[in-house]
Coordinates of C-alpha atoms in Angstrom, one line a residue:
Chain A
X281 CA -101.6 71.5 23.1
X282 CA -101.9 74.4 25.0
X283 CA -101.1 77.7 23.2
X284 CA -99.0 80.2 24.8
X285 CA -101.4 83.6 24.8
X286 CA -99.2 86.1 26.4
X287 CA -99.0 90.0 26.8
X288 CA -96.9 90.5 23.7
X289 CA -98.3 88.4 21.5
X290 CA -101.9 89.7 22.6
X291 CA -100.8 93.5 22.5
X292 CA -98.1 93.6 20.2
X293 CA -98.2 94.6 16.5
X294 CA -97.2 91.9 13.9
X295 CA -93.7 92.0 13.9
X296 CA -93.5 92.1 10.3
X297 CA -94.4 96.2 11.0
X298 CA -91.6 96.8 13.9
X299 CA -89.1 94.8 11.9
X300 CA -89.0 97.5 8.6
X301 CA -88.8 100.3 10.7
X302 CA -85.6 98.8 12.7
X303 CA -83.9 97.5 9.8
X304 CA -84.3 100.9 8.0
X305 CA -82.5 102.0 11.0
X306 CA -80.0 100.0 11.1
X307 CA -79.2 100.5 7.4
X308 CA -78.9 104.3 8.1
X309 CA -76.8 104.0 10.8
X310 CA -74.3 101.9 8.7
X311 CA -75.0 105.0 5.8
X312 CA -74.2 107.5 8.3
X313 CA -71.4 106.4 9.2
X314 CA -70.2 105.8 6.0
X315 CA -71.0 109.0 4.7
X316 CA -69.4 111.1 7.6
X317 CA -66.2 108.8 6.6
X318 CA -66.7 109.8 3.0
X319 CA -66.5 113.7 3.5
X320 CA -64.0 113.4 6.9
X321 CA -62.4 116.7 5.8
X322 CA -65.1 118.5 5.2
X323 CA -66.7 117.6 8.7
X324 CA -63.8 119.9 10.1
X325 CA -65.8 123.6 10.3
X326 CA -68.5 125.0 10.9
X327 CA -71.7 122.7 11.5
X328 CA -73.7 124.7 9.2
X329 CA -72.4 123.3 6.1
X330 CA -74.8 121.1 3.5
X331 CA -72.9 118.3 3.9
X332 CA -73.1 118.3 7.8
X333 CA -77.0 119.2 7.6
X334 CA -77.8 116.2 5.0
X335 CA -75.1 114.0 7.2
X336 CA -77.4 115.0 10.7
X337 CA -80.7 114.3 9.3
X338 CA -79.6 111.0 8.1
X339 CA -78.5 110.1 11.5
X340 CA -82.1 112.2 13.8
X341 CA -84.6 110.8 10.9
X342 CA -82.9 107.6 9.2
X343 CA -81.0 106.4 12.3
X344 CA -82.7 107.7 15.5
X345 CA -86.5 108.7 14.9
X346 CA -86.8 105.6 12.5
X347 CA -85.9 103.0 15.1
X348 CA -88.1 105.4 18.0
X349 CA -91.2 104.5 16.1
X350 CA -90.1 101.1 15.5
X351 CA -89.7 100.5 19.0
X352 CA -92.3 103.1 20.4
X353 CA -95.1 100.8 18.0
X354 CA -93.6 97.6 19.7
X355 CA -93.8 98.9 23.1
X356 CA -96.2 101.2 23.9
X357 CA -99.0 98.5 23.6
X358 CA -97.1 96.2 25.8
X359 CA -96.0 99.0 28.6
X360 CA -99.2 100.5 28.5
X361 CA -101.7 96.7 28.4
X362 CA -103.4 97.9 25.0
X363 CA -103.6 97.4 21.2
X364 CA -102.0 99.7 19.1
X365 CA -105.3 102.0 17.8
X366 CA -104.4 101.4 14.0
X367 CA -101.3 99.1 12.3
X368 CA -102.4 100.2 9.1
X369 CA -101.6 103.5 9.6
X370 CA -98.6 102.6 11.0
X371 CA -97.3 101.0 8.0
X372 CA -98.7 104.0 5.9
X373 CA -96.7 106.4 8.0
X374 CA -93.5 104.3 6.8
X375 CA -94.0 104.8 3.1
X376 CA -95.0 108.2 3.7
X377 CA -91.9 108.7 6.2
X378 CA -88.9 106.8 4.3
X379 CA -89.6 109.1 1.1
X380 CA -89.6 112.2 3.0
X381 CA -86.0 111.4 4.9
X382 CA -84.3 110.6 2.1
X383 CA -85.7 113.9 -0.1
X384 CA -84.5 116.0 2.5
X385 CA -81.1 114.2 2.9
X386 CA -80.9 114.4 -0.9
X387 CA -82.0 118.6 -1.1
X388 CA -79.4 119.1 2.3
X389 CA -76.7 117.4 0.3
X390 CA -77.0 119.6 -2.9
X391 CA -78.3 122.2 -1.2
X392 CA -81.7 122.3 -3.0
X393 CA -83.2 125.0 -1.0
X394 CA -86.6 125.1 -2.9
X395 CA -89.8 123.4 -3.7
X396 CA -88.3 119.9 -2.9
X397 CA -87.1 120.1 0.4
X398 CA -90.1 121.9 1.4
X399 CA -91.6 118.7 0.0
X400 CA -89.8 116.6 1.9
X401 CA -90.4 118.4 5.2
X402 CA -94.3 118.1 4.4
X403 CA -93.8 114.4 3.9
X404 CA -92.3 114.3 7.3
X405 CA -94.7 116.5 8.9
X406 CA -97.5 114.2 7.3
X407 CA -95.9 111.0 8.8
X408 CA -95.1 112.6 11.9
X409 CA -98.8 113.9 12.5
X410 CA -100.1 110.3 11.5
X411 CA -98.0 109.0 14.2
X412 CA -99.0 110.9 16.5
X413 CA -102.4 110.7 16.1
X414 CA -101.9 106.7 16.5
X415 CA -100.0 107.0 19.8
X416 CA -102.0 109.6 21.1
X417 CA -105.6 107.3 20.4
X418 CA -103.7 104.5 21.9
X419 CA -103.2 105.9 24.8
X420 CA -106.1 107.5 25.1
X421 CA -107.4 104.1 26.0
X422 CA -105.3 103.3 28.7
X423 CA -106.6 103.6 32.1
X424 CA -103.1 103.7 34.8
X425 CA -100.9 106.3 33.6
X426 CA -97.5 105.7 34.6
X427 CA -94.4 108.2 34.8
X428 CA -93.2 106.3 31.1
X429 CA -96.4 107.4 29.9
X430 CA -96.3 111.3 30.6
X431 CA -92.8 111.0 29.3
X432 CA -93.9 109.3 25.9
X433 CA -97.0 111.7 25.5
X434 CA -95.0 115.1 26.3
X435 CA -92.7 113.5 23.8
X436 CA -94.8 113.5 21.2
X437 CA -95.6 116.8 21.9
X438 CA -92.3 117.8 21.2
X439 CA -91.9 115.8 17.8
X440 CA -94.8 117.9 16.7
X441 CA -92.9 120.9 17.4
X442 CA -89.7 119.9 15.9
X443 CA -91.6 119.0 12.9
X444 CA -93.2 121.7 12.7
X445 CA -89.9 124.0 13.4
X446 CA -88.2 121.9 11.1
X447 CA -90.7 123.0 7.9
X448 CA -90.8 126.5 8.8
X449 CA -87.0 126.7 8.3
X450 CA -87.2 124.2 5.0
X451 CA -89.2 126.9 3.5
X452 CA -87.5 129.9 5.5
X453 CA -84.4 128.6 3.6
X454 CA -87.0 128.4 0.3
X455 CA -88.2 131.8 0.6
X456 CA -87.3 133.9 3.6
X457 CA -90.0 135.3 6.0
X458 CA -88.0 134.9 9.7
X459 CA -87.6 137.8 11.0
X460 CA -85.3 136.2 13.8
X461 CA -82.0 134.7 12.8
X462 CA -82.3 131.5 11.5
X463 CA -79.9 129.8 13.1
X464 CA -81.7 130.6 16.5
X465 CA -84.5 129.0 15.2
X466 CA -82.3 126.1 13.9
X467 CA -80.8 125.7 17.9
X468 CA -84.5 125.6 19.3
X469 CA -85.1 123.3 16.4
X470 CA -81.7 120.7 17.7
X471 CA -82.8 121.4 20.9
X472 CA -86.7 120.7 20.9
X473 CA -85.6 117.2 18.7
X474 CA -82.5 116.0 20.9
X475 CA -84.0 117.0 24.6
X476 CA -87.6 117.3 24.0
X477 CA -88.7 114.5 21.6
X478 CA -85.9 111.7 21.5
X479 CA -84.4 112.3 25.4
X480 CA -88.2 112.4 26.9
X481 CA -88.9 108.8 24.7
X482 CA -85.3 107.7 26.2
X483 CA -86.1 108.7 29.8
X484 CA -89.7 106.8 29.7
X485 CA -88.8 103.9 28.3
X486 CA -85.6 104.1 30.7
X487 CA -87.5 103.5 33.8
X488 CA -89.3 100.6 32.4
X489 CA -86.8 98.6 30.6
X490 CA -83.7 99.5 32.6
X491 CA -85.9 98.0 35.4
X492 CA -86.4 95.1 33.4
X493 CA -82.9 93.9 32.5
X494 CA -81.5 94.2 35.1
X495 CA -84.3 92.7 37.5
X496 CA -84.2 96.3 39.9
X497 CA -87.4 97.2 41.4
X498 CA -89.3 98.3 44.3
X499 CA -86.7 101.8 44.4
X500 CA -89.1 105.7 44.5
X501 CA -89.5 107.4 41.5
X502 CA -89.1 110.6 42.7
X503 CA -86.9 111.9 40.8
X504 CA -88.3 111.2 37.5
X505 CA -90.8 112.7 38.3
X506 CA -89.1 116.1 39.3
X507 CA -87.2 115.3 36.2
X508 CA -90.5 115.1 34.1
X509 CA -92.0 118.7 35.5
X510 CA -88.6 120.6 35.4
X511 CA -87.2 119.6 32.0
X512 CA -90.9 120.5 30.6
X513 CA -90.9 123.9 32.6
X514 CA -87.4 124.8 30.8
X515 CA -88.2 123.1 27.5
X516 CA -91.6 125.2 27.2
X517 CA -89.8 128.1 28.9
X518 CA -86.7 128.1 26.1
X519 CA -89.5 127.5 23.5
X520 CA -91.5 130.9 24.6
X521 CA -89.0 133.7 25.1
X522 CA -86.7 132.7 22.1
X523 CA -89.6 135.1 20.2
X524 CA -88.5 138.1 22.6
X525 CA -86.0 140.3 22.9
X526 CA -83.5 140.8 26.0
X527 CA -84.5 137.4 27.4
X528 CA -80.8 136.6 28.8
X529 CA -81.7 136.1 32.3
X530 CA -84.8 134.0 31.6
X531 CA -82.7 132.0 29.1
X532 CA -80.1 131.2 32.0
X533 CA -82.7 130.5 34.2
X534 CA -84.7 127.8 31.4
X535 CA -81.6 126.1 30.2
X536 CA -80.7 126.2 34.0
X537 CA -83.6 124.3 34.3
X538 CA -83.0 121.6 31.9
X539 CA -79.3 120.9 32.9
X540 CA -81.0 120.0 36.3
X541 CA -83.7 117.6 35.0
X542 CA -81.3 115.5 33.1
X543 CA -79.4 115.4 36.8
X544 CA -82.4 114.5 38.0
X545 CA -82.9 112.0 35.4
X546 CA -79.4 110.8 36.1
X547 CA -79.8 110.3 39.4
X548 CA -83.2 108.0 39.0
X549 CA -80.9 106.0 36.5
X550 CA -78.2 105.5 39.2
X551 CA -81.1 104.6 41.7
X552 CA -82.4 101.4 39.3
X553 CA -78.4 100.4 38.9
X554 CA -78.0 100.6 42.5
X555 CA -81.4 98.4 43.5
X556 CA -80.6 95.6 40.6
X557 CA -80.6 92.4 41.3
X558 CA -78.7 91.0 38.4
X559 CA -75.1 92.4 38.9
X560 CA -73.5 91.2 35.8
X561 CA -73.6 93.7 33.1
X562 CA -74.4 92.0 29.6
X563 CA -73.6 93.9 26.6
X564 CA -76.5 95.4 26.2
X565 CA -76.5 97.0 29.2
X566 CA -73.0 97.7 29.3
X567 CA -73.6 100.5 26.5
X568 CA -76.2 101.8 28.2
X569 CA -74.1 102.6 31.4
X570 CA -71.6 104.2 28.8
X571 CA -74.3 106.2 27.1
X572 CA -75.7 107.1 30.6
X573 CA -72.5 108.4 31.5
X574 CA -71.8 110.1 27.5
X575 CA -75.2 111.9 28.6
X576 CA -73.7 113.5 31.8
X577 CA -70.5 114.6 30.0
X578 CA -72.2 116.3 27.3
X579 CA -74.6 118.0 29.8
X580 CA -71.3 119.5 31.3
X581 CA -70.4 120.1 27.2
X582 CA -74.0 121.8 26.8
X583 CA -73.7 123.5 30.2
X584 CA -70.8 125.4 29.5
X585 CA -72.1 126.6 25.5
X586 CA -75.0 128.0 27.1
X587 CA -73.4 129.7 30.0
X588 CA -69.8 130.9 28.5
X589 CA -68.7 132.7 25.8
X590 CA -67.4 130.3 23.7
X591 CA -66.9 131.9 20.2
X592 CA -63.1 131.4 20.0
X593 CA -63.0 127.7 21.1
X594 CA -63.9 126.1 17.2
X595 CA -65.9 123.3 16.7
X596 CA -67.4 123.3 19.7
X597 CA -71.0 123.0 18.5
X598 CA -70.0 119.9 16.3
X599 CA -68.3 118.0 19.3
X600 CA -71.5 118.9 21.6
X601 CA -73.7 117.7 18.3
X602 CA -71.3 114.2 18.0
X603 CA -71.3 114.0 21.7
X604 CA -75.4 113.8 21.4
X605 CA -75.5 111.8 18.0
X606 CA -73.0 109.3 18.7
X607 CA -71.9 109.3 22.4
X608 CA -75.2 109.1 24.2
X609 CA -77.9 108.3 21.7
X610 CA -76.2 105.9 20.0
X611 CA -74.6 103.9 22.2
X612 CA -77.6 103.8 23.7
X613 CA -80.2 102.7 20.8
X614 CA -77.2 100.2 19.8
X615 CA -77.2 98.8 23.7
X616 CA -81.2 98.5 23.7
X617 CA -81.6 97.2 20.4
X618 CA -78.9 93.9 21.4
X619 CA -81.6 93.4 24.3
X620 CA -84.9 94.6 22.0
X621 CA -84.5 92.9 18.9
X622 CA -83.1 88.6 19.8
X623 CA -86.4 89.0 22.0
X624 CA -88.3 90.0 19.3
X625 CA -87.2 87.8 17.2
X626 CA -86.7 85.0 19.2
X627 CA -90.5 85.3 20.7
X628 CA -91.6 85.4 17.4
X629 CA -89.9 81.7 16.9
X630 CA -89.2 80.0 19.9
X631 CA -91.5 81.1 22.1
X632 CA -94.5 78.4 21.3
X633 CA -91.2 75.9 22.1
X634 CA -90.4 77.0 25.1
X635 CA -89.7 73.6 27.9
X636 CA -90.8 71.3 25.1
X637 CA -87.7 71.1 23.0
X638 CA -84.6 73.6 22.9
X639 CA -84.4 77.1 22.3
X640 CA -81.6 79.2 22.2
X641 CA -81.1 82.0 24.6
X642 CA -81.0 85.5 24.0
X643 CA -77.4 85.7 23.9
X644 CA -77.0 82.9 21.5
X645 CA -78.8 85.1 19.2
X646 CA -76.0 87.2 18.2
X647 CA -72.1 86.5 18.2
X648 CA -71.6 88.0 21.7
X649 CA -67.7 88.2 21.0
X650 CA -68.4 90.3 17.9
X651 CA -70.8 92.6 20.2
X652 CA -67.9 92.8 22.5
X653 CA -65.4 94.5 19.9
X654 CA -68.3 96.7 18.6
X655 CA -68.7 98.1 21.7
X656 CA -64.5 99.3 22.4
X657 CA -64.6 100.0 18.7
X658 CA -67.2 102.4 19.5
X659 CA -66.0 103.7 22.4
X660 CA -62.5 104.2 20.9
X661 CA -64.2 106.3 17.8
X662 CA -66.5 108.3 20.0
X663 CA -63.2 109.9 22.0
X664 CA -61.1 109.5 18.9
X665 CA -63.3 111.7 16.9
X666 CA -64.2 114.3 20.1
X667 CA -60.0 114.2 20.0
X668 CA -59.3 115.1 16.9
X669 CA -62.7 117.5 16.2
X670 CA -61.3 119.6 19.4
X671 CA -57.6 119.7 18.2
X672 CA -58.3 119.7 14.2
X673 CA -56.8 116.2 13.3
X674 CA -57.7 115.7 9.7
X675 CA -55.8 112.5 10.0
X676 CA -57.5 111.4 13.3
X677 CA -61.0 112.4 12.3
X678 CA -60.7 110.2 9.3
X679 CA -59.2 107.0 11.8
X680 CA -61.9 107.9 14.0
X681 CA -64.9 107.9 11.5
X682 CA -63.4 104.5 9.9
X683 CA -63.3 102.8 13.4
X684 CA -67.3 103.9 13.6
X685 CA -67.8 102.8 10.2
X686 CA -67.0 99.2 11.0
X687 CA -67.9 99.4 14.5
X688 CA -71.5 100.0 11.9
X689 CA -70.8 97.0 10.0
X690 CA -70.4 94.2 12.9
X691 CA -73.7 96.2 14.4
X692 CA -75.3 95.2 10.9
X693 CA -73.4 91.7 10.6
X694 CA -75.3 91.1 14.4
X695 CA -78.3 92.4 13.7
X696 CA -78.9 90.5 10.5
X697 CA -77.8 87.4 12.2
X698 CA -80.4 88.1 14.8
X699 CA -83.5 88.8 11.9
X700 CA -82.2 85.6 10.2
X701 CA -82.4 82.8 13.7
Chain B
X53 CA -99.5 59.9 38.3
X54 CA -96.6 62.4 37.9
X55 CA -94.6 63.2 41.3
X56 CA -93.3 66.3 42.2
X57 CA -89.9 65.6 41.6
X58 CA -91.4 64.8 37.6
X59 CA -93.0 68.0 37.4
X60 CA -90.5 70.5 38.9
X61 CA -88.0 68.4 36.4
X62 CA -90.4 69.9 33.0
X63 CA -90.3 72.9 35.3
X64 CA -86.6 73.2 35.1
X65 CA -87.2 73.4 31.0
X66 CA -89.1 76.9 31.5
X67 CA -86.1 79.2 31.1
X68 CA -86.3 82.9 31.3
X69 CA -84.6 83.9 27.6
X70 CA -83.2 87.2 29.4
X71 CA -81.2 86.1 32.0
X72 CA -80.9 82.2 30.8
X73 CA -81.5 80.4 33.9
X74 CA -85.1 77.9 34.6
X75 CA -87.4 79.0 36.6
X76 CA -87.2 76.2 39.4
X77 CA -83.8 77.4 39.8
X78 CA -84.7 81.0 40.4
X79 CA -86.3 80.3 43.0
X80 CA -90.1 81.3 41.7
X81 CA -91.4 77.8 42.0
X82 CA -92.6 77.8 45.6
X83 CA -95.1 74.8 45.9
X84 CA -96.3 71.7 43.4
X85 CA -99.4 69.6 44.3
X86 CA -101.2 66.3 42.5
X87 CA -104.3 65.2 42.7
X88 CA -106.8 63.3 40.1
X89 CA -107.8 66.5 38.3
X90 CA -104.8 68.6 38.2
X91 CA -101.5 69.4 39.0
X92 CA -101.3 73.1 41.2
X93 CA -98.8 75.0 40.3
X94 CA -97.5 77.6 42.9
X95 CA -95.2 80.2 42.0
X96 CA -94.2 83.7 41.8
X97 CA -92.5 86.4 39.4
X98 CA -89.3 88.6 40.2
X99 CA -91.5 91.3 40.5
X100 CA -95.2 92.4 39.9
X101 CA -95.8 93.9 36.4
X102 CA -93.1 91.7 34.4
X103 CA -94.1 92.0 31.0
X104 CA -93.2 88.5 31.0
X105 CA -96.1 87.5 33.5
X106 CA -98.4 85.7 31.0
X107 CA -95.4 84.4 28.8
X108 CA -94.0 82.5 31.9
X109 CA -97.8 81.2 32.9
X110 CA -98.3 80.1 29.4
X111 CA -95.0 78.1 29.2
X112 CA -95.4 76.9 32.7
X113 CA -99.0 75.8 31.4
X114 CA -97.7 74.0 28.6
X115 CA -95.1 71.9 29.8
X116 CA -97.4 70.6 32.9
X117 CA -99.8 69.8 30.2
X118 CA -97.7 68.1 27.8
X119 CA -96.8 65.8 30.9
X120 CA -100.3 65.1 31.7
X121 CA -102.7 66.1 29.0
X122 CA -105.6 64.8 30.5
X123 CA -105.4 67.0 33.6
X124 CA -105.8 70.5 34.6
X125 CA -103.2 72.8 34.8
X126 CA -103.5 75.4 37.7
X127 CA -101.3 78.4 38.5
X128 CA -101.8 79.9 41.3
X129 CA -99.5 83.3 41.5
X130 CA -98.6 84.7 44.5
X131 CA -97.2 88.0 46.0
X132 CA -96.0 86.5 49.1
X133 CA -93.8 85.5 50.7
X134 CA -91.6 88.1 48.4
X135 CA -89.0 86.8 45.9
X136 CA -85.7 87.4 47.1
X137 CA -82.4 86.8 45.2
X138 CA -82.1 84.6 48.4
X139 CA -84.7 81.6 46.9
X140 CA -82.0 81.1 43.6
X141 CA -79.8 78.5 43.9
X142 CA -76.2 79.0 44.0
X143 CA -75.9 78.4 40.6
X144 CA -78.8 80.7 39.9
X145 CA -76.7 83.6 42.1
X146 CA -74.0 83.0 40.2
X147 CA -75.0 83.5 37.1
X148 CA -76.4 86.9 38.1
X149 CA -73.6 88.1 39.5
X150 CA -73.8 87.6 43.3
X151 CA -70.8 86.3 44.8
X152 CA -71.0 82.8 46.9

């Protein structure tokens, strides 16, 4: 018999490796959600509250960097034709990682300002550094460069930074040296994470897998291009003249910057949606498009903090912070992860079957009519819960967070029918 | 000696797992040829660069050569003429999403 040698089982790391990272993930998401339900009332005030701060790191390092390396170790060797430089590391980065996430969720929720969340934060750091190092030896050996790369390797940048941001204020908060206010630091700290590391690995592996699924090619990629160089130009701009005084004009003109190379970004999306050849929109997909569009309503959101006066309007900062977490990113990672992970796990089992007997298709892998509900139940909790955050509906917030919460489960109940195919 | 009707029939079990239809039906198959050494494969992919390339090779490889196992199996890939949406069957459109 003839084996079937292909490009992801020749470049691909054992999907033992990819698997723990994404079911990690999956079981934070279904904690985050959980745990935002659990302390509903206190959610309503102002986002920098322990409880918010332990709630927000379970859903940028449990839920939403987790699954990023996860699916950043699976695809970068396939996107890019080579082998991943080391998958031992890569599974020592996990145990090094999953420790460090859940000491600083643990120190944010009881507010242990000392020694052990500084800890933590070296933990991640560690991790962090590790992976980089892998991705960045990786890719040293690949020879085309494509727009996805320069998106994934400024990315990685970026995590660095965060990281690195992200320990100065653990032990800032330990023992105070910043002379600048903290919470500025703490915005460039959002910022750098949310636009700089998790939006530029979103963007590349946008113009690749959009492409994909929905069979679009031969459109320009202009724009992310322009997107690439002008988001970078304000992120590095932002990240510069936050350390000077009187920098209001140049802060306009960075953040000005970065609101137009998510339009740009935007507009590259729309370009693969209009050249696709496959019109039907299956569920994964169909979150996308919504987190696509979440994306250009919290741009307008994030537009208007940086440019108006705001300070009356309350809560503000923690709908623009759901907006990201939940809107966009999630519905996002959910919407990939229904096309990522039944191909995974289905090449991993059918694939050597493939013509000779039967195999069930992608969409058998999961209960497509459970997928279905997930998605309005989402939908309904994201705008629920921006509803009530804006008008200060105790009572809604709670109905809100509960609709996520099980919108969580049947992502969980899916996902582990998918592992167990 | 298999015909071309027997091989595009295996052919039909090579089914892209992301969009569920067979490959004959999409349209890639473009040419099948028999002689005493080896059945010649001729075919193309939606678009250059699908990271499903060797995948669909190797399954196209496999099912050839479970019909014949004392022959060769060659693919022979190729850029032109272009695949269109216009080479799937009806069916094929269908399922896709284009109308008619």
């Amino acid at each position: 018999m003839i084996q079937s040698e292909s490009i992801v089982s020749a470049y691909a790391p054992p999907f033992k490796l990819v698997a723990k990272y994404f079911i990690a993930a999956i079981v934070s998401f279904v904690l985050l959600n959980f745990l935002l339900l659990l302390n509903y009332s206190e959610i309503v005030g102002h986002h920098f509250n322990p409880k918010i701060l332990s709630i927000n790191h379970v859903a940028t390092l449990g839920w939403i960097t987790m699954i990023i390396f996860g699916a950043m170790f699976q695809l970068v060797p396939v996107v890019l034709e080579t082998k991943l430089f080391s998958e031992k590391l890569a599974e020592i980065q996990f145990w090094i990682y999953l420790p460090g996430v859940i000491g600083l969720v643990y120190c944010f929720w009881v507010f242990d300002t000392g020694i052990n969340m500084t800890f933590s934060a070296v933990l991640l750091n560690l991790a962090m550094f590790i992976f980089s190092f892998n991705i960045i030896i990786t890719m040293k050996s690949v020879k085309k460069w494509n727009v996805t790369a320069w998106y994934l390797a400024a990315a990685i940048f970026y995590l660095i930074v965060t990281a690195i941001a992200g320990l100065l204020l653990a032990i800032n908060l330990w023992t105070p040296y910043v002379k600048l206010d903290h919470l500025q630091y703490l915005n460039l700290h959002a910022h750098i994470a949310f636009i700089g590391w998790v939006s530029m690995v979103i963007m590349g592996v946008s113009f690749k897998l959009i492409p994909m699924f929905t069979l679009s090619h031969g459109f320009p990629l202009t724009n992310a291009k322009l997107a690439f160089w002008i988001l970078n130009v304000g992120l590095l701009g932002i990240s510069t003249i936050m350390h000077y005084k009187d920098t209001t004009f140049l802060y306009y003109i960075f953040t000005g910057l970065i609101v137009l190379g998510i339009i740009f970004f935007l507009l590259q999306i729309r370009i693969i949606f209009k050249n696709r050849i496959r019109k039907k929109y299956d569920i994964g997909i169909k979150f996308s498009v919504v987190a696509y569009l979440m994306l250009g309503l919290t741009t307008i959101l994030g537009t208007f903090i940086a440019f108006v006066d705001y300070q009356n309007i309350i809560n503000l900062t923690l709908i623009y912070g759901y907006m990201i977490i939940f809107g966009y990113i999630s519905m996002l990672i959910v919407g990939q992860m229904y096309k990522i992970v039944p191909f995974l796990v289905w090449y991993h089992k059918y694939s050597s079957k493939v013509g000779l007997e039967p195999v069930p298709m992608l969409k058998d892998m999961f209960n497509e009519k459970f997928a279905q509900i997930e998605f309005y139940l989402m939908i309904t909790a994201v705008f629920g819960s921006l509803y009530s955050l804006a008008f200060g509906s105790v009572i809604g917030v709670m109905i809100s967070f509960s609709i996520m919460f099980i919108s969580s489960v049947i992502f969980l109940f899916n996902m582990i029918t998918i592992f167990r195919k | 000696m298999a015909n071309k009707e027997e091989i595009l029939e295996v052919l039909k079990g090579v089914i892209d797992p992301e969009i569920g239809i067979n490959i004959v039906d999409l349209g890639l198959v473009y040419e099948v040829e028999s002689n005493n050494e080896a059945n010649v494969i001729t075919m193309t992919l939606t678009t250059p660069g699908c990271p499903m390339h060797s995948s669909i090779s190797a399954w196209v490889e496999n099912v050839v050569g479970h019909l014949e196992p004392e022959k060769k199996v060659i693919i022979n890939l190729v850029w032109e003429p272009k695949w269109t949406p216009d080479k799937m069957t009806d069916e094929a459109r269908q399922e896709l999403g284009h109308i008619g």
